[in-house]
Amino acid sequence: MQVLVINGSPRTKGNSDLLCDEFIRGAKESGNQVEKISLREKEVYPCRACYACFKTGFCVQKDDMADILNKMEKADVLVLASPTYFLTMSGQMKTFIDRLLPKWQKLGGKDAYVIVTGHDGKKGLKRCAEDMTVILENLGDRVKQIIWGEHVWQKGEVLKTRAMEEAYLTGEKITAV
Ligand SMILES: Cc1cc2nc3c(=O)[nH]c(=O)nc-3n(C[C@H](O)[C@H](O)[C@H](O)COP(=O)(O)O)c2cc1C
């Protein structure tokens, strides 16, 4: 299976990054092809609401988003990861999601996973996880599991939590059948 992991955290080796890497380690060990896209390394401008994409199928903005959309379309499995910022996803993740518009009808039918982190417990991370889940479901994808990186604030704190093992085992469970 082609697995595409999209991380919306601005922090290199932050908690979201570490959970993504552990998920990827599991997914690779069970034979999947995995690519990770860190939105912090990409140029993704905000949607301009010009609706040109409704006519042409393409965005007028020349940045990294066209390439990301092609990769998303080809992937069998999508993973969205974000830290919780003021109860929801990071700005990087939301900006990226708005830019799905040119292809939003072509990204469905896939299995999907959500990775969420934050200093709060599940109750505080719920909206962030639900917002990403609902967006994936709205595209027509099936969210099979949410990985909760709860009670983590500083970089690396997630390493001491059970979420790491959960991320690994969830990735490992991805198989073609
Ligand atoms: C601007 C900002 C807002 C935040 N808001 C929340 C929040 O509402 N709830 C929460 O649990 N954590 C919040 N946090 C903490 C981060 O979610 C937490 O540090 C997370 O582990 C960061 O993930 P990262 O290491 O992948 O960057 C916030 C952090 C920042 C920088």
PDB file of C-alpha atoms and ligand atoms in Angstrom:
ATOM      1  CA  MET A   1       0.000   0.000   0.000  1.00  0.00           C
ATOM      2  CA  GLN A   2       1.084   3.580  -0.667  1.00  0.00           C
ATOM      3  CA  VAL A   3       0.840   5.491   2.601  1.00  0.00           C
ATOM      4  CA  LEU A   4       1.095   9.276   2.670  1.00  0.00           C
ATOM      5  CA  VAL A   5       1.691  10.944   6.037  1.00  0.00           C
ATOM      6  CA  ILE A   6       1.117  14.712   6.252  1.00  0.00           C
ATOM      7  CA  ASN A   7       2.395  16.474   9.366  1.00  0.00           C
ATOM      8  CA  GLY A   8       1.178  19.967  10.212  1.00  0.00           C
ATOM      9  CA  SER A   9       3.551  20.683  13.102  1.00  0.00           C
ATOM     10  CA  PRO A  10       6.126  23.456  12.695  1.00  0.00           C
ATOM     11  CA  ARG A  11       8.513  21.647  15.060  1.00  0.00           C
ATOM     12  CA  THR A  12      11.184  19.312  13.730  1.00  0.00           C
ATOM     13  CA  LYS A  13      11.375  16.207  15.942  1.00  0.00           C
ATOM     14  CA  GLY A  14       8.396  17.482  17.913  1.00  0.00           C
ATOM     15  CA  ASN A  15       5.782  15.169  19.369  1.00  0.00           C
ATOM     16  CA  SER A  16       3.706  14.932  16.170  1.00  0.00           C
ATOM     17  CA  ASP A  17       6.850  14.250  14.139  1.00  0.00           C
ATOM     18  CA  LEU A  18       7.918  11.471  16.522  1.00  0.00           C
ATOM     19  CA  LEU A  19       4.503   9.801  16.392  1.00  0.00           C
ATOM     20  CA  CYS A  20       4.494  10.048  12.591  1.00  0.00           C
ATOM     21  CA  ASP A  21       7.937   8.414  12.452  1.00  0.00           C
ATOM     22  CA  GLU A  22       6.855   5.580  14.723  1.00  0.00           C
ATOM     23  CA  PHE A  23       3.705   5.030  12.656  1.00  0.00           C
ATOM     24  CA  ILE A  24       5.895   5.003   9.538  1.00  0.00           C
ATOM     25  CA  ARG A  25       8.332   2.516  11.101  1.00  0.00           C
ATOM     26  CA  GLY A  26       5.435   0.111  11.711  1.00  0.00           C
ATOM     27  CA  ALA A  27       3.919   0.639   8.267  1.00  0.00           C
ATOM     28  CA  LYS A  28       7.268   0.036   6.542  1.00  0.00           C
ATOM     29  CA  GLU A  29       7.923  -3.105   8.557  1.00  0.00           C
ATOM     30  CA  SER A  30       4.711  -4.617   7.259  1.00  0.00           C
ATOM     31  CA  GLY A  31       5.775  -3.919   3.686  1.00  0.00           C
ATOM     32  CA  ASN A  32       4.086  -0.635   2.819  1.00  0.00           C
ATOM     33  CA  GLN A  33       5.587   2.215   0.806  1.00  0.00           C
ATOM     34  CA  VAL A  34       5.491   5.335   2.947  1.00  0.00           C
ATOM     35  CA  GLU A  35       6.168   9.003   2.292  1.00  0.00           C
ATOM     36  CA  LYS A  36       6.061  11.753   4.898  1.00  0.00           C
ATOM     37  CA  ILE A  37       5.352  15.358   3.992  1.00  0.00           C
ATOM     38  CA  SER A  38       6.189  17.951   6.639  1.00  0.00           C
ATOM     39  CA  LEU A  39       4.146  21.016   5.784  1.00  0.00           C
ATOM     40  CA  ARG A  40       6.753  23.215   7.522  1.00  0.00           C
ATOM     41  CA  GLU A  41       9.182  22.380   4.707  1.00  0.00           C
ATOM     42  CA  LYS A  42       6.688  23.194   1.973  1.00  0.00           C
ATOM     43  CA  GLU A  43       5.379  26.362   0.441  1.00  0.00           C
ATOM     44  CA  VAL A  44       1.605  26.250   0.751  1.00  0.00           C
ATOM     45  CA  TYR A  45      -0.111  29.616   0.385  1.00  0.00           C
ATOM     46  CA  PRO A  46      -3.651  30.216   1.655  1.00  0.00           C
ATOM     47  CA  CYS A  47      -6.593  29.613  -0.698  1.00  0.00           C
ATOM     48  CA  ARG A  48      -7.590  32.835  -2.480  1.00  0.00           C
ATOM     49  CA  ALA A  49     -11.189  31.728  -3.112  1.00  0.00           C
ATOM     50  CA  CYS A  50     -10.900  32.718  -6.785  1.00  0.00           C
ATOM     51  CA  TYR A  51     -12.643  29.434  -7.758  1.00  0.00           C
ATOM     52  CA  ALA A  52     -10.500  29.141 -10.893  1.00  0.00           C
ATOM     53  CA  CYS A  53      -9.983  25.500  -9.894  1.00  0.00           C
ATOM     54  CA  PHE A  54     -13.725  24.858 -10.336  1.00  0.00           C
ATOM     55  CA  LYS A  55     -13.249  25.556 -14.058  1.00  0.00           C
ATOM     56  CA  THR A  56      -9.750  24.224 -14.672  1.00  0.00           C
ATOM     57  CA  GLY A  57      -9.181  21.644 -11.931  1.00  0.00           C
ATOM     58  CA  PHE A  58      -5.959  23.426 -10.991  1.00  0.00           C
ATOM     59  CA  CYS A  59      -4.957  26.140  -8.547  1.00  0.00           C
ATOM     60  CA  VAL A  60      -3.586  29.369 -10.010  1.00  0.00           C
ATOM     61  CA  GLN A  61      -0.946  29.558  -7.272  1.00  0.00           C
ATOM     62  CA  LYS A  62       2.427  28.069  -8.097  1.00  0.00           C
ATOM     63  CA  ASP A  63       3.667  26.474  -4.925  1.00  0.00           C
ATOM     64  CA  ASP A  64       4.160  22.939  -3.549  1.00  0.00           C
ATOM     65  CA  MET A  65       0.471  22.121  -3.295  1.00  0.00           C
ATOM     66  CA  ALA A  66       0.011  20.692  -6.811  1.00  0.00           C
ATOM     67  CA  ASP A  67       2.655  18.063  -6.084  1.00  0.00           C
ATOM     68  CA  ILE A  68       1.106  17.234  -2.699  1.00  0.00           C
ATOM     69  CA  LEU A  69      -2.344  16.857  -4.286  1.00  0.00           C
ATOM     70  CA  ASN A  70      -0.979  14.447  -6.900  1.00  0.00           C
ATOM     71  CA  LYS A  71       0.620  12.364  -4.169  1.00  0.00           C
ATOM     72  CA  MET A  72      -2.615  12.363  -2.166  1.00  0.00           C
ATOM     73  CA  GLU A  73      -4.602  11.220  -5.174  1.00  0.00           C
ATOM     74  CA  LYS A  74      -2.242   8.298  -5.771  1.00  0.00           C
ATOM     75  CA  ALA A  75      -2.010   7.203  -2.109  1.00  0.00           C
ATOM     76  CA  ASP A  76      -4.051   4.281  -0.767  1.00  0.00           C
ATOM     77  CA  VAL A  77      -3.838   5.466   2.825  1.00  0.00           C
ATOM     78  CA  LEU A  78      -3.769   9.018   4.186  1.00  0.00           C
ATOM     79  CA  VAL A  79      -2.509  10.102   7.601  1.00  0.00           C
ATOM     80  CA  LEU A  80      -3.060  13.622   8.940  1.00  0.00           C
ATOM     81  CA  ALA A  81      -1.049  14.689  11.997  1.00  0.00           C
ATOM     82  CA  SER A  82      -1.317  17.957  13.885  1.00  0.00           C
ATOM     83  CA  PRO A  83      -0.543  19.495  17.242  1.00  0.00           C
ATOM     84  CA  THR A  84      -3.537  21.052  18.983  1.00  0.00           C
ATOM     85  CA  TYR A  85      -3.387  24.826  18.758  1.00  0.00           C
ATOM     86  CA  PHE A  86      -6.131  26.680  20.618  1.00  0.00           C
ATOM     87  CA  LEU A  87      -8.256  23.531  20.649  1.00  0.00           C
ATOM     88  CA  THR A  88      -7.999  22.723  16.948  1.00  0.00           C
ATOM     89  CA  MET A  89      -5.444  21.940  14.245  1.00  0.00           C
ATOM     90  CA  SER A  90      -2.359  24.053  13.482  1.00  0.00           C
ATOM     91  CA  GLY A  91      -2.608  26.902  10.984  1.00  0.00           C
ATOM     92  CA  GLN A  92      -0.303  24.984   8.652  1.00  0.00           C
ATOM     93  CA  MET A  93      -2.735  22.045   8.587  1.00  0.00           C
ATOM     94  CA  LYS A  94      -5.794  24.246   8.050  1.00  0.00           C
ATOM     95  CA  THR A  95      -4.134  26.221   5.252  1.00  0.00           C
ATOM     96  CA  PHE A  96      -3.215  22.939   3.560  1.00  0.00           C
ATOM     97  CA  ILE A  97      -6.772  21.597   3.958  1.00  0.00           C
ATOM     98  CA  ASP A  98      -8.306  24.680   2.312  1.00  0.00           C
ATOM     99  CA  ARG A  99      -6.025  24.042  -0.649  1.00  0.00           C
ATOM    100  CA  LEU A 100      -7.582  20.595  -1.218  1.00  0.00           C
ATOM    101  CA  LEU A 101     -10.332  22.391  -3.147  1.00  0.00           C
ATOM    102  CA  PRO A 102      -9.097  21.590  -6.704  1.00  0.00           C
ATOM    103  CA  LYS A 103      -9.205  17.860  -6.006  1.00  0.00           C
ATOM    104  CA  TRP A 104     -11.609  17.460  -3.109  1.00  0.00           C
ATOM    105  CA  GLN A 105     -13.852  15.120  -5.118  1.00  0.00           C
ATOM    106  CA  LYS A 106     -10.931  12.887  -6.101  1.00  0.00           C
ATOM    107  CA  LEU A 107      -9.452  12.091  -2.697  1.00  0.00           C
ATOM    108  CA  GLY A 108     -12.098   9.727  -1.329  1.00  0.00           C
ATOM    109  CA  GLY A 109     -12.318   5.958  -0.853  1.00  0.00           C
ATOM    110  CA  LYS A 110      -9.100   5.667   1.143  1.00  0.00           C
ATOM    111  CA  ASP A 111      -8.352   4.403   4.619  1.00  0.00           C
ATOM    112  CA  ALA A 112      -7.172   7.219   6.840  1.00  0.00           C
ATOM    113  CA  TYR A 113      -5.609   7.824  10.249  1.00  0.00           C
ATOM    114  CA  VAL A 114      -5.351  10.877  12.477  1.00  0.00           C
ATOM    115  CA  ILE A 115      -2.489  11.724  14.829  1.00  0.00           C
ATOM    116  CA  VAL A 116      -3.114  14.466  17.367  1.00  0.00           C
ATOM    117  CA  THR A 117      -0.854  15.918  20.084  1.00  0.00           C
ATOM    118  CA  GLY A 118      -1.231  18.484  22.859  1.00  0.00           C
ATOM    119  CA  HIS A 119      -0.563  19.228  26.514  1.00  0.00           C
ATOM    120  CA  ASP A 120      -4.157  18.505  27.429  1.00  0.00           C
ATOM    121  CA  GLY A 121      -5.854  15.144  27.870  1.00  0.00           C
ATOM    122  CA  LYS A 122      -8.173  13.588  25.304  1.00  0.00           C
ATOM    123  CA  LYS A 123     -10.998  15.947  26.260  1.00  0.00           C
ATOM    124  CA  GLY A 124      -8.885  18.956  25.234  1.00  0.00           C
ATOM    125  CA  LEU A 125      -7.580  17.339  22.025  1.00  0.00           C
ATOM    126  CA  LYS A 126     -10.995  16.069  20.961  1.00  0.00           C
ATOM    127  CA  ARG A 127     -11.919  18.998  18.755  1.00  0.00           C
ATOM    128  CA  CYS A 128      -8.582  18.902  16.910  1.00  0.00           C
ATOM    129  CA  ALA A 129      -8.954  15.168  16.265  1.00  0.00           C
ATOM    130  CA  GLU A 130     -12.612  15.508  15.294  1.00  0.00           C
ATOM    131  CA  ASP A 131     -11.972  18.405  12.936  1.00  0.00           C
ATOM    132  CA  MET A 132      -9.388  16.382  10.970  1.00  0.00           C
ATOM    133  CA  THR A 133     -11.599  13.277  11.110  1.00  0.00           C
ATOM    134  CA  VAL A 134     -14.657  15.092   9.788  1.00  0.00           C
ATOM    135  CA  ILE A 135     -12.643  16.641   6.966  1.00  0.00           C
ATOM    136  CA  LEU A 136     -11.313  13.224   5.886  1.00  0.00           C
ATOM    137  CA  GLU A 137     -14.804  11.735   6.118  1.00  0.00           C
ATOM    138  CA  ASN A 138     -16.173  14.600   4.095  1.00  0.00           C
ATOM    139  CA  LEU A 139     -13.672  13.741   1.354  1.00  0.00           C
ATOM    140  CA  GLY A 140     -15.113  10.202   1.444  1.00  0.00           C
ATOM    141  CA  ASP A 141     -12.320   8.516   3.404  1.00  0.00           C
ATOM    142  CA  ARG A 142     -12.646   6.076   6.320  1.00  0.00           C
ATOM    143  CA  VAL A 143     -10.866   7.131   9.501  1.00  0.00           C
ATOM    144  CA  LYS A 144      -9.821   3.840  11.059  1.00  0.00           C
ATOM    145  CA  GLN A 145      -8.022   5.113  14.125  1.00  0.00           C
ATOM    146  CA  ILE A 146      -7.001   8.221  16.011  1.00  0.00           C
ATOM    147  CA  ILE A 147      -3.654   8.233  17.817  1.00  0.00           C
ATOM    148  CA  TRP A 148      -3.802  10.451  20.882  1.00  0.00           C
ATOM    149  CA  GLY A 149      -0.516  12.089  21.870  1.00  0.00           C
ATOM    150  CA  GLU A 150      -2.019  13.516  25.046  1.00  0.00           C
ATOM    151  CA  HIS A 151      -0.281  15.302  27.952  1.00  0.00           C
ATOM    152  CA  VAL A 152       2.765  16.263  25.876  1.00  0.00           C
ATOM    153  CA  TRP A 153       4.071  19.782  25.621  1.00  0.00           C
ATOM    154  CA  GLN A 154       7.829  20.021  25.214  1.00  0.00           C
ATOM    155  CA  LYS A 155       9.605  18.401  22.297  1.00  0.00           C
ATOM    156  CA  GLY A 156      10.159  14.679  22.853  1.00  0.00           C
ATOM    157  CA  GLU A 157       7.765  14.252  25.782  1.00  0.00           C
ATOM    158  CA  VAL A 158       5.748  11.807  23.720  1.00  0.00           C
ATOM    159  CA  LEU A 159       8.671   9.361  23.778  1.00  0.00           C
ATOM    160  CA  LYS A 160       7.729   8.431  27.349  1.00  0.00           C
ATOM    161  CA  THR A 161       4.083   7.689  26.514  1.00  0.00           C
ATOM    162  CA  ARG A 162       2.126   4.696  25.291  1.00  0.00           C
ATOM    163  CA  ALA A 163       1.114   6.661  22.190  1.00  0.00           C
ATOM    164  CA  MET A 164       4.458   5.688  20.630  1.00  0.00           C
ATOM    165  CA  GLU A 165       3.658   2.000  20.767  1.00  0.00           C
ATOM    166  CA  GLU A 166       0.131   2.666  19.578  1.00  0.00           C
ATOM    167  CA  ALA A 167       1.494   4.596  16.596  1.00  0.00           C
ATOM    168  CA  TYR A 168       3.891   1.789  15.711  1.00  0.00           C
ATOM    169  CA  LEU A 169       1.261  -0.954  16.032  1.00  0.00           C
ATOM    170  CA  THR A 170      -1.316   1.032  14.056  1.00  0.00           C
ATOM    171  CA  GLY A 171       1.144   1.544  11.215  1.00  0.00           C
ATOM    172  CA  GLU A 172       2.124  -2.093  11.337  1.00  0.00           C
ATOM    173  CA  LYS A 173      -1.510  -3.180  10.949  1.00  0.00           C
ATOM    174  CA  ILE A 174      -1.797  -1.571   7.518  1.00  0.00           C
ATOM    175  CA  THR A 175      -1.978  -4.347   4.948  1.00  0.00           C
ATOM    176  CA  ALA A 176      -3.325  -4.668   1.429  1.00  0.00           C
ATOM    177  CA  VAL A 177      -6.114  -7.084   2.431  1.00  0.00           C
TER     178      VAL A 177
HETATM  179  C1  LIG B   1       0.053  28.367  19.629  1.00  0.00           C
HETATM  180  C2  LIG B   1      -0.088  27.142  20.465  1.00  0.00           C
HETATM  181  C3  LIG B   1      -1.327  26.798  20.950  1.00  0.00           C
HETATM  182  C4  LIG B   1      -1.500  25.639  21.693  1.00  0.00           C
HETATM  183  N1  LIG B   1      -2.762  25.309  22.107  1.00  0.00           N
HETATM  184  C5  LIG B   1      -2.953  24.126  22.754  1.00  0.00           C
HETATM  185  C6  LIG B   1      -4.276  23.718  23.109  1.00  0.00           C
HETATM  186  O1  LIG B   1      -5.265  24.397  22.865  1.00  0.00           O
HETATM  187  N2  LIG B   1      -4.409  22.518  23.733  1.00  0.00           N
HETATM  188  C7  LIG B   1      -3.335  21.710  24.011  1.00  0.00           C
HETATM  189  O2  LIG B   1      -3.540  20.631  24.577  1.00  0.00           O
HETATM  190  N3  LIG B   1      -2.075  22.067  23.677  1.00  0.00           N
HETATM  191  C8  LIG B   1      -1.861  23.259  23.050  1.00  0.00           C
HETATM  192  N4  LIG B   1      -0.593  23.633  22.687  1.00  0.00           N
HETATM  193  C9  LIG B   1       0.545  22.716  22.982  1.00  0.00           C
HETATM  194  C10 LIG B   1       0.916  21.860  21.783  1.00  0.00           C
HETATM  195  O3  LIG B   1      -0.208  21.233  21.208  1.00  0.00           O
HETATM  196  C11 LIG B   1       1.890  20.767  22.250  1.00  0.00           C
HETATM  197  O4  LIG B   1       3.100  21.380  22.662  1.00  0.00           O
HETATM  198  C12 LIG B   1       2.198  19.745  21.162  1.00  0.00           C
HETATM  199  O5  LIG B   1       2.927  18.673  21.715  1.00  0.00           O
HETATM  200  C13 LIG B   1       3.012  20.336  20.036  1.00  0.00           C
HETATM  201  O6  LIG B   1       3.229  19.365  19.071  1.00  0.00           O
HETATM  202  P1  LIG B   1       4.641  19.269  18.295  1.00  0.00           P
HETATM  203  O7  LIG B   1       5.673  18.888  19.334  1.00  0.00           O
HETATM  204  O8  LIG B   1       4.408  18.244  17.294  1.00  0.00           O
HETATM  205  O9  LIG B   1       4.907  20.605  17.708  1.00  0.00           O
HETATM  206  C14 LIG B   1      -0.384  24.799  21.978  1.00  0.00           C
HETATM  207  C15 LIG B   1       0.885  25.180  21.507  1.00  0.00           C
HETATM  208  C16 LIG B   1       1.045  26.330  20.761  1.00  0.00           C
HETATM  209  C17 LIG B   1       2.420  26.687  20.244  1.00  0.00           C
END
